[in-house]
């Protein structure tokens, strides 16, 4: 029974630490220059777009369009 309460207390402390970390990190990022972070966000979007497109091309190349059409 003691372990149940101990694990619950441990999880509660971990949630508080995680929330404190995220709020501190958010305040630090908001305080920085916003234009730079817009460039970072745009470049991350382009990287994700390229990865998604290359993943789709790999599926088409490996499976072939005919095989993809057989399983709608």
Tab-separated table of C-alpha atoms in Angstrom:
chain	number	residue	atom	x	y	z
A	1	UNK	CA	0.000	0.000	0.000
A	2	UNK	CA	2.884	2.332	0.730
A	3	UNK	CA	4.243	1.810	-2.780
A	4	UNK	CA	0.934	2.915	-4.331
A	5	UNK	CA	0.997	6.219	-2.476
A	6	UNK	CA	4.722	6.625	-3.100
A	7	UNK	CA	4.326	6.106	-6.840
A	8	UNK	CA	1.392	8.551	-6.950
A	9	UNK	CA	3.451	11.160	-5.105
A	10	UNK	CA	6.377	10.539	-7.462
A	11	UNK	CA	4.170	11.064	-10.522
A	12	UNK	CA	2.708	14.244	-9.044
A	13	UNK	CA	6.188	15.657	-8.387
A	14	UNK	CA	7.269	14.751	-11.932
A	15	UNK	CA	4.256	16.558	-13.414
A	16	UNK	CA	5.033	19.683	-11.390
A	17	UNK	CA	8.683	19.602	-12.499
A	18	UNK	CA	7.673	19.101	-16.139
A	19	UNK	CA	5.187	21.985	-16.037
A	20	UNK	CA	7.750	24.282	-14.417
A	21	UNK	CA	10.304	23.370	-17.083
A	22	UNK	CA	7.889	24.004	-19.945
A	23	UNK	CA	6.800	27.375	-18.579
A	24	UNK	CA	10.416	28.433	-18.065
A	25	UNK	CA	11.369	27.278	-21.564
A	26	UNK	CA	8.388	29.096	-23.083
A	27	UNK	CA	9.302	32.343	-21.317
A	28	UNK	CA	12.882	32.057	-22.569
A	29	UNK	CA	11.775	31.514	-26.181
A	30	UNK	CA	9.238	34.352	-26.097
A	31	UNK	CA	11.895	36.721	-24.819
A	32	UNK	CA	14.115	36.100	-27.867
A	33	UNK	CA	13.881	37.881	-31.190
A	34	UNK	CA	10.747	36.681	-32.953
A	35	UNK	CA	11.963	37.187	-36.532
A	36	UNK	CA	14.756	34.674	-36.081
A	37	UNK	CA	12.358	32.064	-34.732
A	38	UNK	CA	10.010	32.595	-37.676
A	39	UNK	CA	12.921	31.686	-39.959
A	40	UNK	CA	13.636	28.606	-37.848
A	41	UNK	CA	9.973	27.598	-38.015
A	42	UNK	CA	9.831	28.103	-41.783
A	43	UNK	CA	12.991	26.076	-42.355
A	44	UNK	CA	11.665	23.285	-40.131
A	45	UNK	CA	8.446	23.259	-42.145
A	46	UNK	CA	10.420	22.956	-45.394
A	47	UNK	CA	12.524	20.130	-43.978
A	48	UNK	CA	9.378	18.270	-42.865
A	49	UNK	CA	7.827	18.821	-46.290
A	50	UNK	CA	10.902	17.430	-48.040
A	51	UNK	CA	10.993	14.401	-45.744
A	52	UNK	CA	7.285	13.715	-46.337
A	53	UNK	CA	7.678	14.010	-50.102
A	54	UNK	CA	10.722	11.769	-50.143
A	55	UNK	CA	8.883	9.203	-48.028
A	56	UNK	CA	6.006	9.208	-50.519
A	57	UNK	CA	8.402	8.882	-53.443
A	58	UNK	CA	10.147	5.968	-51.759
A	59	UNK	CA	6.836	4.165	-51.299
A	60	UNK	CA	5.907	4.738	-54.958
A	61	UNK	CA	9.378	3.675	-56.107
A	62	UNK	CA	9.528	0.560	-53.923
A	63	UNK	CA	5.943	-0.627	-54.351
A	64	UNK	CA	5.144	0.816	-57.746
A	65	UNK	CA	1.959	2.619	-58.703
A	66	UNK	CA	0.319	-0.581	-59.981
A	67	UNK	CA	0.824	-2.297	-56.624
A	68	UNK	CA	-0.561	0.724	-54.775
A	69	UNK	CA	-3.689	0.692	-56.964
A	70	UNK	CA	-4.335	-2.977	-56.202
A	71	UNK	CA	-4.981	-2.197	-52.519
A	72	UNK	CA	-7.264	0.849	-52.323
